Amino acid sequence: MSTEARPERASVRLSARTVALYAIGSLGTGGYATLPGLVLTYFLTDNLGVAALAAGLIVTAAKVWDVLIDPLIGAASDRQLARTGSRRGFMVTGGLALPAFFALTFAVPPSWGPVAGAICVLLAFLATATAFSLFQVPYVALPAELTGSYDERTRLLGWRVVVLTAAILLFGAGGPALRNAGDDPVTGYLLMGIASGIVIGVGMLIASRTAAAAARRMSSGREVETIPSTWRDQYMSGFRALGRSQPFRALLGTFVLQALATGTMLAGAQYVATWVLRSEDAVTFVFVALVGPALLATPGWTLIARRLGKERAFAGASVLFTIAAASLVLALWAPGPWIYASVAVAGIAYAGLQSLPMAMLPDVITHDERTSGRGQAGTFTGIWTAGETIGFALGATAVSLTLAATGYVSTVAGETVDQPDAAIAGIVLSFSVLPALLMIASLLTLRGYRLRRDDIEAPMTSDA
């Protein structure tokens, strides 16, 4: 790898315009990650009459598809960068295709029956997932190429998470509000799907413009390794990246466990609102309690990371989230508005859980480039996105399995049922104890992450 590009990439301060354009992409990532995780399982079980276990399998199948294609898209994105000098083509394609497929996911009426409805939702969601991956994998690769500065990456990803948490509020609160604005559930879900898909797509297209800035900075003397062309070699390239980079293994393992923990809470939120707080609309207040504090906390986590290091700040956020999640088990005996306070504490921690590992990933990529001579940011982010997808998918699966095991009764739109006490207990446990245990496990894997500020910045200074 040429060393002439390193000092420029390390010293540059990103312009406010570049930071803003990149951050706006989180309208897309936040909307896609939040709304299907929040309402899709519920849409299947309580609107189309699909059994809870089958609903969980549908969501999981779409996520498994993500896992299969993300490494391929990552390698293809690296090839596109080597061939054209930019990753923008895939990002634009994803941004243009996603709105239509997202709307179709929620356009299935109950009159089609649970079997036909489930199949149609699965196909539409598979197409949505493909479009999103075309954007997301190269999008996550860009920070490593926009700047080599340890602190600038924290700044860039910090602002991205500010927009991400705002997007969670927008889609988590606004999506169900749009759903309830229709004259009936069928119209409401369709309205939600169309409006949300358009906003997600616009955010993705705006963020794709930062690929040009990354291409300009990467053009000065950077050599990109020849990327394997066969699908088998592309998969093996990802596994080789995992094998040679110990920091990547530690960070990815931590991130997957935490995605599973937060995915479990996200999938359970609507059920907690409906059956524990006894109001379907209460999910809006749950998201306000989560995202409001997170918006304020993100700059604080950035400051803590500058002072203590990203890895220590990340561990602190993980511990705080664990405590907040565990406290929610008290809802088994005393459900009530106090739940919002625990969710708010989790929201403060969630801001750190989002911004800090994303700021650490470019450091891992830089470390690999320096030690192995390979320029494969897309390969790394393909594996990373697949891991994140696994976590969120298994989170929804864990909730659906818990509901099935505890006797949850599925319904179609307009029907009213009473849930057994065991099902209510399962909902609370999947929203509290399970994510807390997963977060504790993630702290164990985080102990294996050994990169520090000096590992990133000192070699760049010597190169200069």
Short mmCIF file of C-alpha atoms in Angstrom, two decimals:
data_model
loop_
_atom_site.label_atom_id
_atom_site.label_comp_id
_atom_site.label_asym_id
_atom_site.label_seq_id
_atom_site.Cartn_x
_atom_site.Cartn_y
_atom_site.Cartn_z
CA MET A 1 0.00 0.00 0.00
CA SER A 2 1.29 3.47 -0.78
CA THR A 3 2.10 5.53 2.32
CA GLU A 4 1.77 8.98 0.73
CA ALA A 5 -2.01 9.01 1.24
CA ARG A 6 -1.91 8.27 4.95
CA PRO A 7 -0.86 11.67 6.33
CA GLU A 8 -3.53 13.47 4.30
CA ARG A 9 -6.25 11.10 5.41
CA ALA A 10 -5.13 11.34 9.04
CA SER A 11 -4.88 15.12 9.27
CA VAL A 12 -7.95 16.26 7.32
CA ARG A 13 -10.87 17.74 9.25
CA LEU A 14 -14.09 16.79 7.58
CA SER A 15 -16.23 19.66 6.34
CA ALA A 16 -19.60 20.27 7.99
CA ARG A 17 -21.24 19.55 4.63
CA THR A 18 -19.61 16.10 4.36
CA VAL A 19 -20.56 15.25 7.94
CA ALA A 20 -24.15 16.39 7.36
CA LEU A 21 -24.59 14.52 4.07
CA TYR A 22 -23.21 11.33 5.56
CA ALA A 23 -25.35 11.62 8.68
CA ILE A 24 -28.55 12.04 6.65
CA GLY A 25 -28.06 8.48 5.44
CA SER A 26 -29.20 7.37 8.89
CA LEU A 27 -32.71 8.41 7.93
CA GLY A 28 -32.55 5.34 5.73
CA THR A 29 -30.70 3.02 8.09
CA GLY A 30 -32.75 4.13 11.11
CA GLY A 31 -36.05 3.76 9.31
CA TYR A 32 -35.28 0.34 7.88
CA ALA A 33 -33.87 -0.99 11.14
CA THR A 34 -36.66 0.42 13.30
CA LEU A 35 -40.01 0.11 11.60
CA PRO A 36 -39.92 -3.52 10.37
CA GLY A 37 -38.42 -4.61 13.69
CA LEU A 38 -41.12 -2.73 15.56
CA VAL A 39 -44.28 -3.58 13.62
CA LEU A 40 -43.65 -6.33 11.05
CA THR A 41 -44.06 -9.28 13.42
CA TYR A 42 -47.07 -7.55 14.97
CA PHE A 43 -48.47 -6.84 11.47
CA LEU A 44 -48.26 -10.56 10.70
CA THR A 45 -49.68 -11.88 13.99
CA ASP A 46 -52.33 -9.25 14.78
CA ASN A 47 -53.38 -8.09 11.32
CA LEU A 48 -52.95 -11.05 8.96
CA GLY A 49 -53.59 -13.79 11.54
CA VAL A 50 -50.24 -15.51 10.99
CA ALA A 51 -49.13 -17.74 13.89
CA ALA A 52 -46.41 -16.22 16.08
CA LEU A 53 -43.86 -18.89 15.25
CA ALA A 54 -44.47 -18.58 11.51
CA ALA A 55 -44.24 -14.78 11.73
CA GLY A 56 -40.86 -15.07 13.42
CA LEU A 57 -39.64 -17.46 10.75
CA ILE A 58 -40.70 -15.05 7.99
CA VAL A 59 -38.72 -12.18 9.50
CA THR A 60 -35.76 -14.48 10.11
CA ALA A 61 -35.80 -15.85 6.55
CA ALA A 62 -35.51 -12.34 5.13
CA LYS A 63 -32.61 -11.60 7.46
CA VAL A 64 -30.87 -14.85 6.53
CA TRP A 65 -31.06 -13.65 2.93
CA ASP A 66 -29.32 -10.46 4.06
CA VAL A 67 -26.57 -12.51 5.66
CA LEU A 68 -26.03 -14.44 2.43
CA ILE A 69 -25.81 -11.41 0.15
CA ASP A 70 -24.00 -8.85 2.33
CA PRO A 71 -20.49 -10.37 1.92
CA LEU A 72 -21.06 -10.61 -1.84
CA ILE A 73 -22.19 -6.98 -2.00
CA GLY A 74 -19.18 -5.96 0.08
CA ALA A 75 -16.74 -7.63 -2.29
CA ALA A 76 -18.61 -6.25 -5.32
CA SER A 77 -18.44 -2.77 -3.77
CA ASP A 78 -14.66 -3.12 -3.43
CA ARG A 79 -14.48 -4.13 -7.09
CA GLN A 80 -16.61 -1.14 -8.07
CA LEU A 81 -14.28 1.14 -6.09
CA ALA A 82 -11.22 -0.33 -7.81
CA ARG A 83 -12.85 -0.10 -11.24
CA THR A 84 -14.63 3.29 -11.07
CA GLY A 85 -13.08 5.03 -8.06
CA SER A 86 -16.40 5.25 -6.18
CA ARG A 87 -18.93 3.09 -4.30
CA ARG A 88 -21.85 5.35 -5.26
CA GLY A 89 -23.50 3.15 -7.92
CA PHE A 90 -24.73 0.49 -5.50
CA MET A 91 -25.91 3.13 -3.01
CA VAL A 92 -28.04 4.92 -5.60
CA THR A 93 -29.55 1.66 -6.86
CA GLY A 94 -30.60 0.70 -3.34
CA GLY A 95 -32.06 4.15 -2.63
CA LEU A 96 -34.17 4.08 -5.80
CA ALA A 97 -35.48 0.52 -5.37
CA LEU A 98 -36.29 0.41 -1.65
CA PRO A 99 -39.39 2.69 -1.43
CA ALA A 100 -41.54 0.54 -3.72
CA PHE A 101 -40.61 -2.76 -2.08
CA PHE A 102 -41.02 -1.32 1.42
CA ALA A 103 -44.55 -0.15 0.61
CA LEU A 104 -45.45 -3.54 -0.86
CA THR A 105 -44.37 -5.28 2.36
CA PHE A 106 -47.23 -3.60 4.24
CA ALA A 107 -49.74 -3.62 1.36
CA VAL A 108 -51.06 -7.16 1.94
CA PRO A 109 -54.73 -7.19 3.12
CA PRO A 110 -56.11 -9.69 5.69
CA SER A 111 -58.67 -10.88 3.12
CA TRP A 112 -55.91 -12.83 1.32
CA GLY A 113 -55.67 -15.20 4.25
CA PRO A 114 -52.69 -15.96 6.49
CA VAL A 115 -50.87 -18.31 4.09
CA ALA A 116 -51.00 -16.12 0.98
CA GLY A 117 -50.42 -13.04 3.08
CA ALA A 118 -47.34 -14.51 4.72
CA ILE A 119 -45.84 -15.53 1.36
CA CYS A 120 -46.42 -12.08 -0.16
CA VAL A 121 -44.93 -10.31 2.83
CA LEU A 122 -41.89 -12.58 2.71
CA LEU A 123 -41.24 -11.92 -0.99
CA ALA A 124 -41.66 -8.15 -0.64
CA PHE A 125 -39.46 -8.01 2.43
CA LEU A 126 -36.75 -10.06 0.69
CA ALA A 127 -36.69 -7.49 -2.11
CA THR A 128 -36.61 -4.66 0.44
CA ALA A 129 -33.71 -6.27 2.26
CA THR A 130 -31.76 -6.63 -1.00
CA ALA A 131 -32.23 -2.96 -1.88
CA PHE A 132 -31.19 -1.88 1.60
CA SER A 133 -28.03 -4.00 1.54
CA LEU A 134 -26.98 -2.44 -1.77
CA PHE A 135 -26.90 0.88 0.08
CA GLN A 136 -25.86 -0.09 3.58
CA VAL A 137 -22.72 -2.13 2.90
CA PRO A 138 -20.84 0.58 0.95
CA TYR A 139 -22.29 3.26 3.26
CA VAL A 140 -20.65 1.68 6.31
CA ALA A 141 -17.35 1.43 4.41
CA LEU A 142 -17.12 5.18 3.75
CA PRO A 143 -15.86 6.46 7.16
CA ALA A 144 -12.60 4.53 6.83
CA GLU A 145 -12.09 6.26 3.48
CA LEU A 146 -13.28 9.76 4.40
CA THR A 147 -10.64 10.30 7.12
CA GLY A 148 -7.92 8.43 8.98
CA SER A 149 -8.22 10.55 12.15
CA TYR A 150 -9.16 8.65 15.33
CA ASP A 151 -11.21 11.59 16.69
CA GLU A 152 -12.67 12.71 13.35
CA ARG A 153 -14.18 9.27 12.92
CA THR A 154 -15.82 9.61 16.33
CA ARG A 155 -17.14 13.03 15.30
CA LEU A 156 -18.45 11.74 11.97
CA LEU A 157 -20.18 8.72 13.50
CA GLY A 158 -21.42 10.76 16.45
CA TRP A 159 -23.42 13.04 14.17
CA ARG A 160 -24.59 10.04 12.23
CA VAL A 161 -26.03 8.60 15.44
CA VAL A 162 -27.71 11.90 16.28
CA VAL A 163 -29.62 11.55 13.00
CA LEU A 164 -30.08 7.83 13.62
CA THR A 165 -31.72 8.39 16.98
CA ALA A 166 -33.91 11.12 15.48
CA ALA A 167 -34.87 8.64 12.75
CA ILE A 168 -35.75 6.04 15.38
CA LEU A 169 -38.07 8.62 16.97
CA LEU A 170 -39.50 9.64 13.62
CA PHE A 171 -40.23 6.10 12.46
CA GLY A 172 -40.84 4.52 15.86
CA ALA A 173 -43.40 7.15 16.84
CA GLY A 174 -44.51 8.40 13.44
CA GLY A 175 -44.88 5.01 11.79
CA PRO A 176 -47.50 3.67 14.22
CA ALA A 177 -49.18 7.10 14.16
CA LEU A 178 -49.52 6.89 10.37
CA ARG A 179 -50.80 3.33 10.72
CA ASN A 180 -53.51 4.50 13.09
CA ALA A 181 -54.39 7.51 10.90
CA GLY A 182 -56.09 5.35 8.28
CA ASP A 183 -59.80 4.62 8.30
CA ASP A 184 -58.97 0.94 8.84
CA PRO A 185 -55.82 -1.11 9.57
CA VAL A 186 -55.36 -2.09 5.90
CA THR A 187 -55.29 1.53 4.73
CA GLY A 188 -53.22 2.55 7.74
CA TYR A 189 -50.45 0.04 7.13
CA LEU A 190 -50.36 0.92 3.41
CA LEU A 191 -50.08 4.64 4.21
CA MET A 192 -47.29 3.92 6.68
CA GLY A 193 -45.41 1.78 4.15
CA ILE A 194 -45.58 4.33 1.32
CA ALA A 195 -44.64 7.40 3.38
CA SER A 196 -41.88 5.64 5.31
CA GLY A 197 -40.38 4.07 2.19
CA ILE A 198 -40.12 7.45 0.47
CA VAL A 199 -38.37 9.08 3.45
CA ILE A 200 -35.94 6.15 3.76
CA GLY A 201 -35.11 6.28 0.05
CA VAL A 202 -34.53 10.06 0.05
CA GLY A 203 -32.12 9.78 2.99
CA MET A 204 -30.18 7.04 1.21
CA LEU A 205 -29.88 9.02 -2.02
CA ILE A 206 -28.65 12.14 -0.22
CA ALA A 207 -25.99 10.17 1.67
CA SER A 208 -24.75 8.55 -1.54
CA ARG A 209 -23.22 11.92 -2.49
CA THR A 210 -20.52 11.46 0.17
CA ALA A 211 -19.11 8.57 -1.87
CA ALA A 212 -17.65 11.17 -4.23
CA ALA A 213 -15.79 12.89 -1.37
CA ALA A 214 -14.40 9.54 -0.23
CA ALA A 215 -13.32 8.75 -3.77
CA ARG A 216 -11.39 12.02 -4.06
CA ARG A 217 -9.47 11.36 -0.85
CA MET A 218 -8.80 7.73 -1.72
CA SER A 219 -7.50 8.56 -5.20
CA SER A 220 -4.12 9.85 -3.98
CA GLY A 221 -1.77 6.89 -4.06
CA ARG A 222 -4.00 4.25 -2.46
CA GLU A 223 -3.73 0.75 -3.80
CA VAL A 224 -6.76 -1.54 -3.61
CA GLU A 225 -6.11 -5.26 -3.53
CA THR A 226 -7.47 -7.21 -6.46
CA ILE A 227 -10.87 -8.52 -5.32
CA PRO A 228 -11.82 -12.14 -6.05
CA SER A 229 -14.42 -12.44 -8.80
CA THR A 230 -16.15 -15.74 -7.93
CA TRP A 231 -18.77 -15.90 -5.20
CA ARG A 232 -16.82 -18.59 -3.35
CA ASP A 233 -13.65 -16.47 -3.32
CA GLN A 234 -15.66 -13.47 -2.16
CA TYR A 235 -17.01 -15.39 0.82
CA MET A 236 -13.57 -16.73 1.63
CA SER A 237 -12.17 -13.20 1.46
CA GLY A 238 -14.52 -12.23 4.27
CA PHE A 239 -13.56 -15.24 6.37
CA ARG A 240 -9.89 -14.46 5.80
CA ALA A 241 -10.49 -10.93 7.08
CA LEU A 242 -12.05 -12.41 10.22
CA GLY A 243 -9.19 -14.85 10.62
CA ARG A 244 -6.35 -12.35 10.34
CA SER A 245 -7.89 -9.43 12.33
CA GLN A 246 -8.28 -10.17 16.06
CA PRO A 247 -9.71 -6.67 16.74
CA PHE A 248 -12.37 -7.28 14.08
CA ARG A 249 -13.40 -10.60 15.64
CA ALA A 250 -13.71 -9.05 19.09
CA LEU A 251 -15.63 -5.98 17.90
CA LEU A 252 -17.93 -7.95 15.59
CA GLY A 253 -18.76 -10.50 18.29
CA THR A 254 -19.64 -7.69 20.68
CA PHE A 255 -21.73 -5.88 18.11
CA VAL A 256 -23.69 -8.99 17.09
CA LEU A 257 -24.59 -9.79 20.69
CA GLN A 258 -25.69 -6.21 21.27
CA ALA A 259 -27.71 -6.16 18.05
CA LEU A 260 -29.44 -9.29 19.33
CA ALA A 261 -30.15 -7.59 22.67
CA THR A 262 -31.52 -4.38 21.15
CA GLY A 263 -33.36 -6.33 18.43
CA THR A 264 -35.12 -8.34 21.13
CA MET A 265 -36.25 -5.17 22.90
CA LEU A 266 -37.31 -3.57 19.62
CA ALA A 267 -39.41 -6.55 18.54
CA GLY A 268 -41.02 -6.73 21.98
CA ALA A 269 -41.86 -3.02 22.33
CA GLN A 270 -45.21 -3.17 20.55
CA TYR A 271 -46.27 -6.19 22.61
CA VAL A 272 -45.25 -4.42 25.83
CA ALA A 273 -47.29 -1.39 24.81
CA THR A 274 -50.38 -3.44 23.94
CA TRP A 275 -50.40 -6.08 26.69
CA VAL A 276 -48.35 -4.64 29.58
CA LEU A 277 -49.13 -0.91 29.32
CA ARG A 278 -52.55 -1.81 27.87
CA SER A 279 -52.44 0.69 25.01
CA GLU A 280 -51.39 -0.03 21.43
CA ASP A 281 -50.52 3.66 21.09
CA ALA A 282 -48.15 3.49 24.08
CA VAL A 283 -45.41 2.28 21.74
CA THR A 284 -45.08 5.93 20.64
CA PHE A 285 -44.26 6.99 24.21
CA VAL A 286 -41.81 4.10 24.57
CA PHE A 287 -39.90 5.41 21.59
CA VAL A 288 -40.01 9.01 22.81
CA ALA A 289 -38.57 7.81 26.12
CA LEU A 290 -35.83 5.90 24.29
CA VAL A 291 -34.83 8.42 21.65
CA GLY A 292 -35.25 11.75 23.44
CA PRO A 293 -32.41 11.08 25.91
CA ALA A 294 -30.32 9.43 23.18
CA LEU A 295 -30.40 12.62 21.10
CA LEU A 296 -28.98 14.57 24.02
CA ALA A 297 -26.50 11.87 25.07
CA THR A 298 -24.63 11.31 21.80
CA PRO A 299 -22.36 14.39 22.11
CA GLY A 300 -21.62 13.31 25.68
CA TRP A 301 -20.43 9.87 24.57
CA THR A 302 -18.22 11.58 21.97
CA LEU A 303 -16.58 13.66 24.71
CA ILE A 304 -16.13 10.60 26.94
CA ALA A 305 -14.52 8.71 24.05
CA ARG A 306 -12.07 11.57 23.45
CA ARG A 307 -11.07 11.55 27.11
CA LEU A 308 -11.10 7.83 27.98
CA GLY A 309 -10.89 6.11 24.59
CA LYS A 310 -13.66 4.59 22.50
CA GLU A 311 -13.38 1.11 23.99
CA ARG A 312 -13.79 2.30 27.61
CA ALA A 313 -16.70 4.55 26.71
CA PHE A 314 -18.29 1.63 24.84
CA ALA A 315 -17.96 -0.61 27.90
CA GLY A 316 -19.56 2.07 30.07
CA ALA A 317 -22.52 2.41 27.73
CA SER A 318 -22.95 -1.39 27.72
CA VAL A 319 -23.03 -1.59 31.52
CA LEU A 320 -25.58 1.23 31.73
CA PHE A 321 -27.84 -0.46 29.18
CA THR A 322 -27.61 -3.75 31.09
CA ILE A 323 -28.78 -2.13 34.32
CA ALA A 324 -31.67 -0.35 32.61
CA ALA A 325 -32.86 -3.47 30.78
CA ALA A 326 -32.67 -5.66 33.88
CA SER A 327 -34.77 -3.20 35.88
CA LEU A 328 -37.70 -3.67 33.46
CA VAL A 329 -38.33 -7.16 34.85
CA LEU A 330 -40.18 -5.44 37.70
CA ALA A 331 -43.04 -4.92 35.23
CA LEU A 332 -43.98 -8.55 35.94
CA TRP A 333 -45.32 -7.43 39.31
CA ALA A 334 -45.89 -3.69 38.94
CA PRO A 335 -46.51 -2.56 35.36
CA GLY A 336 -46.92 1.16 34.97
CA PRO A 337 -45.59 4.46 33.60
CA TRP A 338 -42.32 4.04 35.52
CA ILE A 339 -41.26 1.79 32.62
CA TYR A 340 -40.61 4.94 30.59
CA ALA A 341 -37.91 6.02 33.06
CA SER A 342 -35.97 2.76 32.66
CA VAL A 343 -36.35 3.00 28.89
CA ALA A 344 -34.97 6.55 29.04
CA VAL A 345 -31.83 5.34 30.84
CA ALA A 346 -31.49 2.64 28.19
CA GLY A 347 -31.79 5.42 25.60
CA ILE A 348 -28.83 7.27 27.08
CA ALA A 349 -26.78 4.08 26.82
CA TYR A 350 -28.14 3.25 23.35
CA ALA A 351 -26.59 6.41 21.92
CA GLY A 352 -23.15 5.11 22.91
CA LEU A 353 -23.91 1.58 21.72
CA GLN A 354 -24.61 2.94 18.25
CA SER A 355 -21.94 5.59 17.76
CA LEU A 356 -18.91 4.03 19.45
CA PRO A 357 -18.63 0.62 17.71
CA MET A 358 -19.30 2.29 14.37
CA ALA A 359 -16.44 4.71 15.10
CA MET A 360 -14.20 1.77 16.10
CA LEU A 361 -14.83 -0.18 12.88
CA PRO A 362 -12.84 2.25 10.65
CA ASP A 363 -9.94 1.91 13.11
CA VAL A 364 -10.07 -1.86 12.65
CA ILE A 365 -10.05 -1.45 8.86
CA THR A 366 -7.10 0.95 9.03
CA HIS A 367 -5.20 -1.44 11.30
CA ASP A 368 -5.77 -4.29 8.84
CA GLU A 369 -4.62 -2.17 5.89
CA ARG A 370 -1.44 -1.28 7.72
CA THR A 371 -0.62 -4.80 8.91
CA SER A 372 -1.73 -6.83 5.88
CA GLY A 373 -1.46 -4.36 3.03
CA ARG A 374 -5.04 -5.01 1.91
CA GLY A 375 -7.59 -2.32 1.01
CA GLN A 376 -10.87 -4.17 1.56
CA ALA A 377 -13.21 -1.88 3.49
CA GLY A 378 -16.21 -3.28 1.61
CA THR A 379 -15.28 -6.84 2.57
CA PHE A 380 -15.14 -5.85 6.23
CA THR A 381 -18.42 -3.94 6.14
CA GLY A 382 -20.15 -6.76 4.26
CA ILE A 383 -19.31 -9.14 7.10
CA TRP A 384 -20.19 -6.44 9.65
CA THR A 385 -23.61 -5.75 8.13
CA ALA A 386 -24.31 -9.48 7.91
CA GLY A 387 -23.46 -9.81 11.61
CA GLU A 388 -25.72 -6.91 12.54
CA THR A 389 -28.50 -8.47 10.49
CA ILE A 390 -28.09 -11.80 12.26
CA GLY A 391 -28.40 -10.05 15.62
CA PHE A 392 -31.57 -8.16 14.78
CA ALA A 393 -33.10 -11.18 13.02
CA LEU A 394 -32.50 -13.49 15.95
CA GLY A 395 -33.90 -10.81 18.25
CA ALA A 396 -37.25 -10.97 16.47
CA THR A 397 -37.00 -14.77 16.39
CA ALA A 398 -36.33 -14.90 20.14
CA VAL A 399 -39.46 -12.85 20.80
CA SER A 400 -41.62 -14.98 18.49
CA LEU A 401 -40.32 -18.20 20.06
CA THR A 402 -41.05 -16.83 23.53
CA LEU A 403 -44.57 -15.87 22.48
CA ALA A 404 -45.17 -19.29 20.94
CA ALA A 405 -43.82 -21.08 24.02
CA THR A 406 -45.96 -19.05 26.40
CA GLY A 407 -49.23 -19.48 24.49
CA TYR A 408 -49.61 -16.10 22.77
CA VAL A 409 -52.90 -15.91 20.82
CA SER A 410 -52.64 -14.44 17.30
CA THR A 411 -55.57 -12.50 15.81
CA VAL A 412 -56.68 -10.78 12.61
CA ALA A 413 -57.51 -7.08 12.39
CA GLY A 414 -60.67 -6.15 14.29
CA GLU A 415 -60.71 -9.15 16.65
CA THR A 416 -60.23 -8.85 20.40
CA VAL A 417 -58.74 -11.56 22.61
CA ASP A 418 -57.34 -11.96 26.12
CA GLN A 419 -53.77 -13.20 26.45
CA PRO A 420 -52.87 -15.80 29.09
CA ASP A 421 -50.75 -14.67 32.04
CA ALA A 422 -47.86 -16.80 30.79
CA ALA A 423 -47.79 -14.88 27.50
CA ILE A 424 -47.68 -11.54 29.35
CA ALA A 425 -44.77 -12.84 31.45
CA GLY A 426 -42.97 -13.96 28.28
CA ILE A 427 -43.36 -10.50 26.78
CA VAL A 428 -41.83 -8.84 29.85
CA LEU A 429 -38.92 -11.30 30.09
CA SER A 430 -38.06 -10.87 26.39
CA PHE A 431 -38.00 -7.10 26.97
CA SER A 432 -35.84 -7.17 30.10
CA VAL A 433 -33.93 -10.23 31.32
CA LEU A 434 -33.03 -11.63 27.90
CA PRO A 435 -31.45 -8.41 26.52
CA ALA A 436 -29.64 -7.86 29.84
CA LEU A 437 -28.05 -11.31 29.69
CA LEU A 438 -27.01 -10.78 26.07
CA MET A 439 -25.43 -7.45 26.97
CA ILE A 440 -23.43 -9.10 29.75
CA ALA A 441 -22.14 -11.64 27.23
CA SER A 442 -21.11 -8.79 24.92
CA LEU A 443 -18.94 -7.29 27.67
CA LEU A 444 -16.96 -10.52 27.75
CA THR A 445 -16.21 -10.37 24.03
CA LEU A 446 -15.37 -6.66 24.27
CA ARG A 447 -12.51 -7.52 26.62
CA GLY A 448 -10.71 -9.02 23.62
CA TYR A 449 -10.62 -5.69 21.74
CA ARG A 450 -7.07 -4.33 22.13
CA LEU A 451 -6.77 -1.42 19.69
CA ARG A 452 -6.12 1.95 21.35
CA ARG A 453 -5.64 5.50 20.12
CA ASP A 454 -1.85 5.10 19.84
CA ASP A 455 -2.29 2.03 17.61
CA ILE A 456 -4.14 4.22 15.08
CA GLU A 457 -2.50 7.62 15.30
CA ALA A 458 1.15 6.90 16.19
CA PRO A 459 1.91 4.93 12.98
CA MET A 460 0.34 7.72 10.91
CA THR A 461 2.50 10.31 12.62
CA SER A 462 5.62 8.27 11.86
CA ASP A 463 4.53 7.92 8.23
CA ALA A 464 4.16 11.67 7.93
#
